[in-house]
Amino acid sequence: MSKDFPGLLKEKGLKNTPTRRAILDVFSADCKPINAEYIHEKLKKSDINLVTIYRTLESFEEAGILKRVSLNKASSYYELAANHHHHLICTNCGTVEGFKECDIGDVSRKALKDSKFQTVSGHSLELFGKCKKCAKA
Ligand SMILES: [Zn+2]
Ligand SMILES: [Zn+2]
Ligand SMILES: [Zn+2]
């Protein structure tokens, strides 16, 4: 995936500010969900405060630049939305692994059948369990 963040901000109708670019730069294309505290730590040399980071993450989520990942943790974790994938999450040590398998069509059809809903526009899927190391211990 390209790192054309100024282009991405423009496409989503958000002003290209140094703060927004700095926050986006912390995100990588790899599967690594991160939270506001992590970004704050990475950007500690600049004086971007935590509240600004929270607000920016929320506006990025609204604009569809970021996707929130449910890790069953108190704080919100995000990833770049452009790279669609799902997660296996170890409930013991917190290891997160991405996977691309996305066979959601059948599930969507079943969910829509006899429901009040007409269409499905997106989804997120996280699988919880134990990694091999924790399962052995
Ligand atoms: Zn991921
Ligand atoms: Zn584990
Ligand atoms: Zn999917």
GROMACS .gro file of N, CA and C and ligand atoms in nm:
model
  414
    1MET      N    1   0.085  -0.120   0.000
    1MET     CA    2   0.000   0.000   0.000
    1MET      C    3   0.088   0.125   0.000
    2SER      N    4   0.047   0.223  -0.075
    2SER     CA    5   0.126   0.346  -0.082
    2SER      C    6   0.106   0.428   0.045
    3LYS      N    7   0.201   0.515   0.069
    3LYS     CA    8   0.195   0.599   0.188
    3LYS      C    9   0.164   0.741   0.147
    4ASP      N   10   0.076   0.759   0.051
    4ASP     CA   11   0.042   0.893   0.005
    4ASP      C   12  -0.061   0.953   0.099
    5PHE      N   13  -0.018   0.986   0.220
    5PHE     CA   14  -0.111   1.037   0.320
    5PHE      C   15  -0.169   1.175   0.284
    6PRO      N   16  -0.088   1.269   0.229
    6PRO     CA   17  -0.151   1.396   0.187
    6PRO      C   18  -0.264   1.372   0.087
    7GLY      N   19  -0.243   1.280  -0.007
    7GLY     CA   20  -0.346   1.248  -0.106
    7GLY      C   21  -0.468   1.187  -0.041
    8LEU      N   22  -0.445   1.100   0.056
    8LEU     CA   23  -0.554   1.032   0.127
    8LEU      C   24  -0.638   1.134   0.205
    9LEU      N   25  -0.572   1.228   0.272
    9LEU     CA   26  -0.644   1.331   0.348
    9LEU      C   27  -0.732   1.415   0.255
   10LYS      N   28  -0.676   1.450   0.140
   10LYS     CA   29  -0.749   1.532   0.043
   10LYS      C   30  -0.872   1.456  -0.007
   11GLU      N   31  -0.851   1.329  -0.042
   11GLU     CA   32  -0.958   1.245  -0.093
   11GLU      C   33  -1.073   1.236   0.007
   12LYS      N   34  -1.039   1.234   0.137
   12LYS     CA   35  -1.141   1.220   0.241
   12LYS      C   36  -1.193   1.356   0.288
   13GLY      N   37  -1.148   1.463   0.226
   13GLY     CA   38  -1.197   1.596   0.260
   13GLY      C   39  -1.145   1.650   0.392
   14LEU      N   40  -1.030   1.602   0.435
   14LEU     CA   41  -0.970   1.652   0.559
   14LEU      C   42  -0.850   1.740   0.527
   15LYS      N   43  -0.833   1.847   0.604
   15LYS     CA   44  -0.722   1.936   0.582
   15LYS      C   45  -0.591   1.866   0.616
   16ASN      N   46  -0.492   1.889   0.529
   16ASN     CA   47  -0.361   1.829   0.547
   16ASN      C   48  -0.279   1.913   0.645
   17THR      N   49  -0.282   1.874   0.772
   17THR     CA   50  -0.207   1.949   0.874
   17THR      C   51  -0.089   1.866   0.922
   18PRO      N   52   0.017   1.932   0.972
   18PRO     CA   53   0.133   1.856   1.022
   18PRO      C   54   0.095   1.755   1.130
   19THR      N   55  -0.001   1.791   1.217
   19THR     CA   56  -0.044   1.700   1.322
   19THR      C   57  -0.107   1.574   1.262
   20ARG      N   58  -0.199   1.595   1.170
   20ARG     CA   59  -0.265   1.479   1.107
   20ARG      C   60  -0.164   1.389   1.036
   21ARG      N   61  -0.069   1.454   0.964
   21ARG     CA   62   0.030   1.373   0.892
   21ARG      C   63   0.119   1.297   0.989
   22ALA      N   64   0.158   1.362   1.099
   22ALA     CA   65   0.245   1.297   1.197
   22ALA      C   66   0.176   1.174   1.256
   23ILE      N   67   0.047   1.189   1.286
   23ILE     CA   68  -0.028   1.076   1.345
   23ILE      C   69  -0.042   0.963   1.243
   24LEU      N   70  -0.075   0.998   1.119
   24LEU     CA   71  -0.088   0.895   1.015
   24LEU      C   72   0.044   0.822   0.991
   25ASP      N   73   0.155   0.897   1.002
   25ASP     CA   74   0.286   0.837   0.977
   25ASP      C   75   0.320   0.726   1.075
   26VAL      N   76   0.257   0.726   1.193
   26VAL     CA   77   0.285   0.622   1.292
   26VAL      C   78   0.223   0.489   1.247
   27PHE      N   79   0.119   0.498   1.165
   27PHE     CA   80   0.055   0.376   1.117
   27PHE      C   81   0.137   0.313   1.005
   28SER      N   82   0.155   0.184   1.011
   28SER     CA   83   0.223   0.114   0.903
   28SER      C   84   0.122   0.026   0.831
   29ALA      N   85   0.160  -0.022   0.715
   29ALA     CA   86   0.070  -0.108   0.638
   29ALA      C   87   0.064  -0.249   0.698
   30ASP      N   88   0.158  -0.279   0.788
   30ASP     CA   89   0.157  -0.411   0.851
   30ASP      C   90   0.039  -0.424   0.946
   31CYS      N   91   0.008  -0.548   0.982
   31CYS     CA   92  -0.097  -0.570   1.078
   31CYS      C   93  -0.044  -0.538   1.216
   32LYS      N   94  -0.073  -0.418   1.262
   32LYS     CA   95  -0.031  -0.381   1.396
   32LYS      C   96  -0.127  -0.276   1.450
   33PRO      N   97  -0.236  -0.323   1.513
   33PRO     CA   98  -0.332  -0.227   1.568
   33PRO      C   99  -0.264  -0.145   1.679
   34ILE      N  100  -0.281  -0.012   1.675
   34ILE     CA  101  -0.220   0.073   1.776
   34ILE      C  102  -0.324   0.166   1.839
   35ASN      N  103  -0.293   0.213   1.959
   35ASN     CA  104  -0.387   0.301   2.029
   35ASN      C  105  -0.327   0.441   2.048
   36ALA      N  106  -0.406   0.531   2.104
   36ALA     CA  107  -0.364   0.671   2.119
   36ALA      C  108  -0.239   0.683   2.205
   37GLU      N  109  -0.230   0.603   2.310
   37GLU     CA  110  -0.115   0.609   2.400
   37GLU      C  111   0.014   0.573   2.326
   38TYR      N  112   0.005   0.472   2.240
   38TYR     CA  113   0.121   0.430   2.162
   38TYR      C  114   0.168   0.544   2.071
   39ILE      N  115   0.072   0.609   2.005
   39ILE     CA  116   0.104   0.721   1.915
   39ILE      C  117   0.166   0.836   1.995
   40HIS      N  118   0.108   0.862   2.111
   40HIS     CA  119   0.158   0.969   2.198
   40HIS      C  120   0.304   0.944   2.236
   41GLU      N  121   0.335   0.821   2.269
   41GLU     CA  122   0.471   0.781   2.306
   41GLU      C  123   0.565   0.800   2.186
   42LYS      N  124   0.521   0.757   2.068
   42LYS     CA  125   0.604   0.769   1.946
   42LYS      C  126   0.630   0.914   1.908
   43LEU      N  127   0.533   1.001   1.939
   43LEU     CA  128   0.543   1.141   1.896
   43LEU      C  129   0.581   1.231   2.013
   44LYS      N  130   0.645   1.175   2.114
   44LYS     CA  131   0.666   1.255   2.235
   44LYS      C  132   0.757   1.376   2.213
   45LYS      N  133   0.839   1.371   2.106
   45LYS     CA  134   0.925   1.487   2.076
   45LYS      C  135   0.845   1.606   2.025
   46SER      N  136   0.736   1.578   1.954
   46SER     CA  137   0.649   1.689   1.913
   46SER      C  138   0.552   1.711   2.028
   47ASP      N  139   0.491   1.829   2.035
   47ASP     CA  140   0.405   1.851   2.152
   47ASP      C  141   0.257   1.832   2.117
   48ILE      N  142   0.226   1.717   2.060
   48ILE     CA  143   0.087   1.684   2.030
   48ILE      C  144   0.029   1.616   2.154
   49ASN      N  145  -0.077   1.674   2.213
   49ASN     CA  146  -0.128   1.614   2.336
   49ASN      C  147  -0.225   1.499   2.308
   50LEU      N  148  -0.248   1.422   2.412
   50LEU     CA  149  -0.326   1.299   2.400
   50LEU      C  150  -0.470   1.327   2.352
   51VAL      N  151  -0.527   1.437   2.400
   51VAL     CA  152  -0.665   1.471   2.362
   51VAL      C  153  -0.674   1.494   2.210
   52THR      N  154  -0.575   1.566   2.158
   52THR     CA  155  -0.571   1.591   2.013
   52THR      C  156  -0.560   1.458   1.938
   53ILE      N  157  -0.479   1.368   1.990
   53ILE     CA  158  -0.463   1.239   1.924
   53ILE      C  159  -0.596   1.162   1.925
   54TYR      N  160  -0.664   1.160   2.040
   54TYR     CA  161  -0.796   1.094   2.047
   54TYR      C  162  -0.892   1.151   1.942
   55ARG      N  163  -0.899   1.285   1.938
   55ARG     CA  164  -0.992   1.351   1.844
   55ARG      C  165  -0.956   1.320   1.700
   56THR      N  166  -0.825   1.323   1.671
   56THR     CA  167  -0.781   1.298   1.534
   56THR      C  168  -0.814   1.154   1.493
   57LEU      N  169  -0.792   1.060   1.584
   57LEU     CA  170  -0.822   0.920   1.554
   57LEU      C  171  -0.971   0.904   1.525
   58GLU      N  172  -1.054   0.971   1.605
   58GLU     CA  173  -1.199   0.962   1.583
   58GLU      C  174  -1.239   1.021   1.447
   59SER      N  175  -1.179   1.134   1.412
   59SER     CA  176  -1.217   1.193   1.283
   59SER      C  177  -1.164   1.108   1.167
   60PHE      N  178  -1.049   1.045   1.186
   60PHE     CA  179  -0.998   0.953   1.083
   60PHE      C  180  -1.090   0.832   1.068
   61GLU      N  181  -1.145   0.786   1.180
   61GLU     CA  182  -1.235   0.671   1.173
   61GLU      C  183  -1.364   0.710   1.099
   62GLU      N  184  -1.417   0.829   1.134
   62GLU     CA  185  -1.537   0.878   1.065
   62GLU      C  186  -1.516   0.893   0.916
   63ALA      N  187  -1.395   0.936   0.878
   63ALA     CA  188  -1.365   0.959   0.736
   63ALA      C  189  -1.333   0.828   0.663
   64GLY      N  190  -1.323   0.719   0.739
   64GLY     CA  191  -1.293   0.590   0.676
   64GLY      C  192  -1.147   0.568   0.647
   65ILE      N  193  -1.059   0.650   0.707
   65ILE     CA  194  -0.915   0.631   0.688
   65ILE      C  195  -0.865   0.521   0.782
   66LEU      N  196  -0.922   0.520   0.903
   66LEU     CA  197  -0.884   0.419   1.001
   66LEU      C  198  -1.002   0.330   1.033
   67LYS      N  199  -0.968   0.212   1.080
   67LYS     CA  200  -1.070   0.118   1.122
   67LYS      C  201  -1.040   0.079   1.266
   68ARG      N  202  -1.144   0.077   1.350
   68ARG     CA  203  -1.125   0.038   1.489
   68ARG      C  204  -1.120  -0.115   1.498
   69VAL      N  205  -1.026  -0.168   1.573
   69VAL     CA  206  -1.012  -0.312   1.590
   69VAL      C  207  -1.053  -0.348   1.732
   70SER      N  208  -1.148  -0.440   1.749
   70SER     CA  209  -1.191  -0.477   1.884
   70SER      C  210  -1.097  -0.580   1.941
   71LEU      N  211  -1.013  -0.537   2.032
   71LEU     CA  212  -0.918  -0.629   2.094
   71LEU      C  213  -0.962  -0.669   2.235
   72ASN      N  214  -1.085  -0.635   2.272
   72ASN     CA  215  -1.134  -0.662   2.409
   72ASN      C  216  -1.048  -0.594   2.513
   73LYS      N  217  -0.999  -0.475   2.481
   73LYS     CA  218  -0.919  -0.398   2.576
   73LYS      C  219  -0.992  -0.268   2.606
   74ALA      N  220  -0.951  -0.203   2.713
   74ALA     CA  221  -1.019  -0.080   2.755
   74ALA      C  222  -1.004   0.031   2.651
   75SER      N  223  -0.886   0.046   2.591
   75SER     CA  224  -0.870   0.156   2.496
   75SER      C  225  -0.893   0.108   2.353
   76SER      N  226  -0.917   0.204   2.263
   76SER     CA  227  -0.948   0.171   2.124
   76SER      C  228  -0.821   0.155   2.042
   77TYR      N  229  -0.817   0.051   1.963
   77TYR     CA  230  -0.704   0.026   1.874
   77TYR      C  231  -0.749   0.047   1.730
   78TYR      N  232  -0.656   0.100   1.649
   78TYR     CA  233  -0.690   0.133   1.510
   78TYR      C  234  -0.586   0.079   1.414
   79GLU      N  235  -0.631   0.062   1.289
   79GLU     CA  236  -0.542   0.029   1.179
   79GLU      C  237  -0.587   0.106   1.056
   80LEU      N  238  -0.499   0.115   0.956
   80LEU     CA  239  -0.539   0.177   0.830
   80LEU      C  240  -0.651   0.094   0.768
   81ALA      N  241  -0.756   0.161   0.722
   81ALA     CA  242  -0.874   0.088   0.674
   81ALA      C  243  -0.852   0.028   0.534
   82ALA      N  244  -0.760   0.085   0.457
   82ALA     CA  245  -0.745   0.044   0.318
   82ALA      C  246  -0.702  -0.102   0.304
   83ASN      N  247  -0.638  -0.155   0.406
   83ASN     CA  248  -0.582  -0.289   0.398
   83ASN      C  249  -0.676  -0.387   0.469
   84HIS      N  250  -0.781  -0.431   0.399
   84HIS     CA  251  -0.886  -0.512   0.462
   84HIS      C  252  -0.834  -0.649   0.506
   85HIS      N  253  -0.847  -0.678   0.633
   85HIS     CA  254  -0.811  -0.810   0.683
   85HIS      C  255  -0.875  -0.829   0.820
   86HIS      N  256  -0.855  -0.946   0.876
   86HIS     CA  257  -0.914  -0.980   1.006
   86HIS      C  258  -0.807  -1.023   1.103
   87HIS      N  259  -0.847  -1.055   1.225
   87HIS     CA  260  -0.747  -1.083   1.328
   87HIS      C  261  -0.773  -1.208   1.409
   88LEU      N  262  -0.664  -1.274   1.444
   88LEU     CA  263  -0.664  -1.377   1.548
   88LEU      C  264  -0.599  -1.313   1.670
   89ILE      N  265  -0.663  -1.320   1.783
   89ILE     CA  266  -0.613  -1.251   1.901
   89ILE      C  267  -0.599  -1.349   2.018
   90CYS      N  268  -0.480  -1.354   2.077
   90CYS     CA  269  -0.459  -1.442   2.192
   90CYS      C  270  -0.514  -1.374   2.317
   91THR      N  271  -0.609  -1.441   2.383
   91THR     CA  272  -0.672  -1.382   2.502
   91THR      C  273  -0.578  -1.389   2.622
   92ASN      N  274  -0.469  -1.464   2.609
   92ASN     CA  275  -0.376  -1.476   2.720
   92ASN      C  276  -0.263  -1.373   2.713
   93CYS      N  277  -0.191  -1.366   2.599
   93CYS     CA  278  -0.075  -1.276   2.590
   93CYS      C  279  -0.099  -1.156   2.500
   94GLY      N  280  -0.211  -1.154   2.430
   94GLY     CA  281  -0.244  -1.037   2.350
   94GLY      C  282  -0.183  -1.035   2.211
   95THR      N  283  -0.112  -1.142   2.173
   95THR     CA  284  -0.056  -1.150   2.038
   95THR      C  285  -0.167  -1.133   1.934
   96VAL      N  286  -0.140  -1.052   1.832
   96VAL     CA  287  -0.237  -1.029   1.726
   96VAL      C  288  -0.176  -1.072   1.593
   97GLU      N  289  -0.252  -1.150   1.517
   97GLU     CA  290  -0.205  -1.192   1.386
   97GLU      C  291  -0.315  -1.160   1.286
   98GLY      N  292  -0.276  -1.110   1.170
   98GLY     CA  293  -0.376  -1.078   1.068
   98GLY      C  294  -0.401  -1.196   0.977
   99PHE      N  295  -0.521  -1.206   0.923
   99PHE     CA  296  -0.546  -1.302   0.816
   99PHE      C  297  -0.640  -1.243   0.713
  100LYS      N  298  -0.623  -1.286   0.588
  100LYS     CA  299  -0.694  -1.224   0.477
  100LYS      C  300  -0.825  -1.295   0.444
  101GLU      N  301  -0.837  -1.419   0.487
  101GLU     CA  302  -0.957  -1.496   0.455
  101GLU      C  303  -1.082  -1.418   0.490
  102CYS      N  304  -1.170  -1.401   0.392
  102CYS     CA  305  -1.286  -1.317   0.418
  102CYS      C  306  -1.405  -1.374   0.343
  103ASP      N  307  -1.469  -1.471   0.401
  103ASP     CA  308  -1.577  -1.545   0.335
  103ASP      C  309  -1.709  -1.500   0.396
  104ILE      N  310  -1.736  -1.371   0.387
  104ILE     CA  311  -1.845  -1.315   0.464
  104ILE      C  312  -1.977  -1.309   0.386
  105GLY      N  313  -1.971  -1.336   0.255
  105GLY     CA  314  -2.090  -1.325   0.170
  105GLY      C  315  -2.207  -1.408   0.219
  106ASP      N  316  -2.182  -1.534   0.248
  106ASP     CA  317  -2.285  -1.626   0.296
  106ASP      C  318  -2.345  -1.579   0.428
  107VAL      N  319  -2.256  -1.538   0.518
  107VAL     CA  320  -2.298  -1.490   0.650
  107VAL      C  321  -2.388  -1.368   0.633
  108SER      N  322  -2.348  -1.276   0.545
  108SER     CA  323  -2.430  -1.155   0.521
  108SER      C  324  -2.568  -1.192   0.470
  109ARG      N  325  -2.574  -1.283   0.372
  109ARG     CA  326  -2.704  -1.324   0.318
  109ARG      C  327  -2.793  -1.383   0.427
  110LYS      N  328  -2.736  -1.468   0.508
  110LYS     CA  329  -2.812  -1.530   0.618
  110LYS      C  330  -2.859  -1.426   0.718
  111ALA      N  331  -2.771  -1.330   0.747
  111ALA     CA  332  -2.806  -1.226   0.845
  111ALA      C  333  -2.919  -1.138   0.792
  112LEU      N  334  -2.917  -1.108   0.662
  112LEU     CA  335  -3.017  -1.019   0.604
  112LEU      C  336  -3.153  -1.085   0.589
  113LYS      N  337  -3.153  -1.218   0.569
  113LYS     CA  338  -3.275  -1.292   0.551
  113LYS      C  339  -3.363  -1.273   0.675
  114ASP      N  340  -3.489  -1.236   0.656
  114ASP     CA  341  -3.584  -1.212   0.766
  114ASP      C  342  -3.536  -1.104   0.863
  115SER      N  343  -3.454  -1.010   0.815
  115SER     CA  344  -3.412  -0.903   0.905
  115SER      C  345  -3.470  -0.770   0.856
  116LYS      N  346  -3.462  -0.668   0.942
  116LYS     CA  347  -3.509  -0.535   0.907
  116LYS      C  348  -3.413  -0.464   0.812
  117PHE      N  349  -3.295  -0.524   0.791
  117PHE     CA  350  -3.192  -0.458   0.711
  117PHE      C  351  -3.200  -0.495   0.564
  118GLN      N  352  -3.159  -0.399   0.480
  118GLN     CA  353  -3.162  -0.418   0.336
  118GLN      C  354  -3.024  -0.454   0.282
  119THR      N  355  -2.923  -0.382   0.329
  119THR     CA  356  -2.788  -0.403   0.275
  119THR      C  357  -2.684  -0.411   0.386
  120VAL      N  358  -2.570  -0.467   0.349
  120VAL     CA  359  -2.453  -0.469   0.438
  120VAL      C  360  -2.342  -0.394   0.366
  121SER      N  361  -2.282  -0.297   0.433
  121SER     CA  362  -2.180  -0.217   0.364
  121SER      C  363  -2.039  -0.244   0.416
  122GLY      N  364  -2.027  -0.315   0.524
  122GLY     CA  365  -1.894  -0.342   0.577
  122GLY      C  366  -1.902  -0.436   0.695
  123HIS      N  367  -1.789  -0.480   0.741
  123HIS     CA  368  -1.788  -0.571   0.856
  123HIS      C  369  -1.651  -0.569   0.920
  124SER      N  370  -1.643  -0.618   1.043
  124SER     CA  371  -1.513  -0.646   1.103
  124SER      C  372  -1.524  -0.780   1.171
  125LEU      N  373  -1.416  -0.851   1.174
  125LEU     CA  374  -1.418  -0.987   1.229
  125LEU      C  375  -1.289  -1.012   1.307
  126GLU      N  376  -1.305  -1.040   1.434
  126GLU     CA  377  -1.191  -1.072   1.518
  126GLU      C  378  -1.216  -1.208   1.582
  127LEU      N  379  -1.116  -1.296   1.576
  127LEU     CA  380  -1.130  -1.428   1.636
  127LEU      C  381  -1.042  -1.433   1.761
  128PHE      N  382  -1.100  -1.475   1.872
  128PHE     CA  383  -1.025  -1.480   1.997
  128PHE      C  384  -0.992  -1.625   2.033
  129GLY      N  385  -0.874  -1.646   2.088
  129GLY     CA  386  -0.834  -1.780   2.127
  129GLY      C  387  -0.698  -1.778   2.194
  130LYS      N  388  -0.624  -1.889   2.182
  130LYS     CA  389  -0.490  -1.893   2.242
  130LYS      C  390  -0.385  -1.920   2.134
  131CYS      N  391  -0.275  -1.847   2.140
  131CYS     CA  392  -0.165  -1.872   2.048
  131CYS      C  393  -0.098  -2.004   2.088
  132LYS      N  394  -0.013  -2.057   1.998
  132LYS     CA  395   0.047  -2.190   2.023
  132LYS      C  396   0.130  -2.191   2.151
  133LYS      N  397   0.204  -2.079   2.174
  133LYS     CA  398   0.288  -2.072   2.293
  133LYS      C  399   0.203  -2.079   2.421
  134CYS      N  400   0.095  -2.003   2.424
  134CYS     CA  401   0.010  -2.000   2.543
  134CYS      C  402  -0.069  -2.130   2.558
  135ALA      N  403  -0.107  -2.193   2.448
  135ALA     CA  404  -0.182  -2.318   2.455
  135ALA      C  405  -0.097  -2.428   2.515
  136LYS      N  406   0.036  -2.421   2.492
  136LYS     CA  407   0.129  -2.523   2.544
  136LYS      C  408   0.155  -2.505   2.692
  137ALA      N  409   0.154  -2.380   2.738
  137ALA     CA  410   0.192  -2.350   2.877
  137ALA      C  411   0.088  -2.400   2.975
  138ZN      ZN  412  -0.447  -0.605   1.146
  139ZN      ZN  413  -0.061  -1.608   2.361
  140ZN      ZN  414  -1.351  -0.925   0.560
   0.00000   0.00000   0.00000
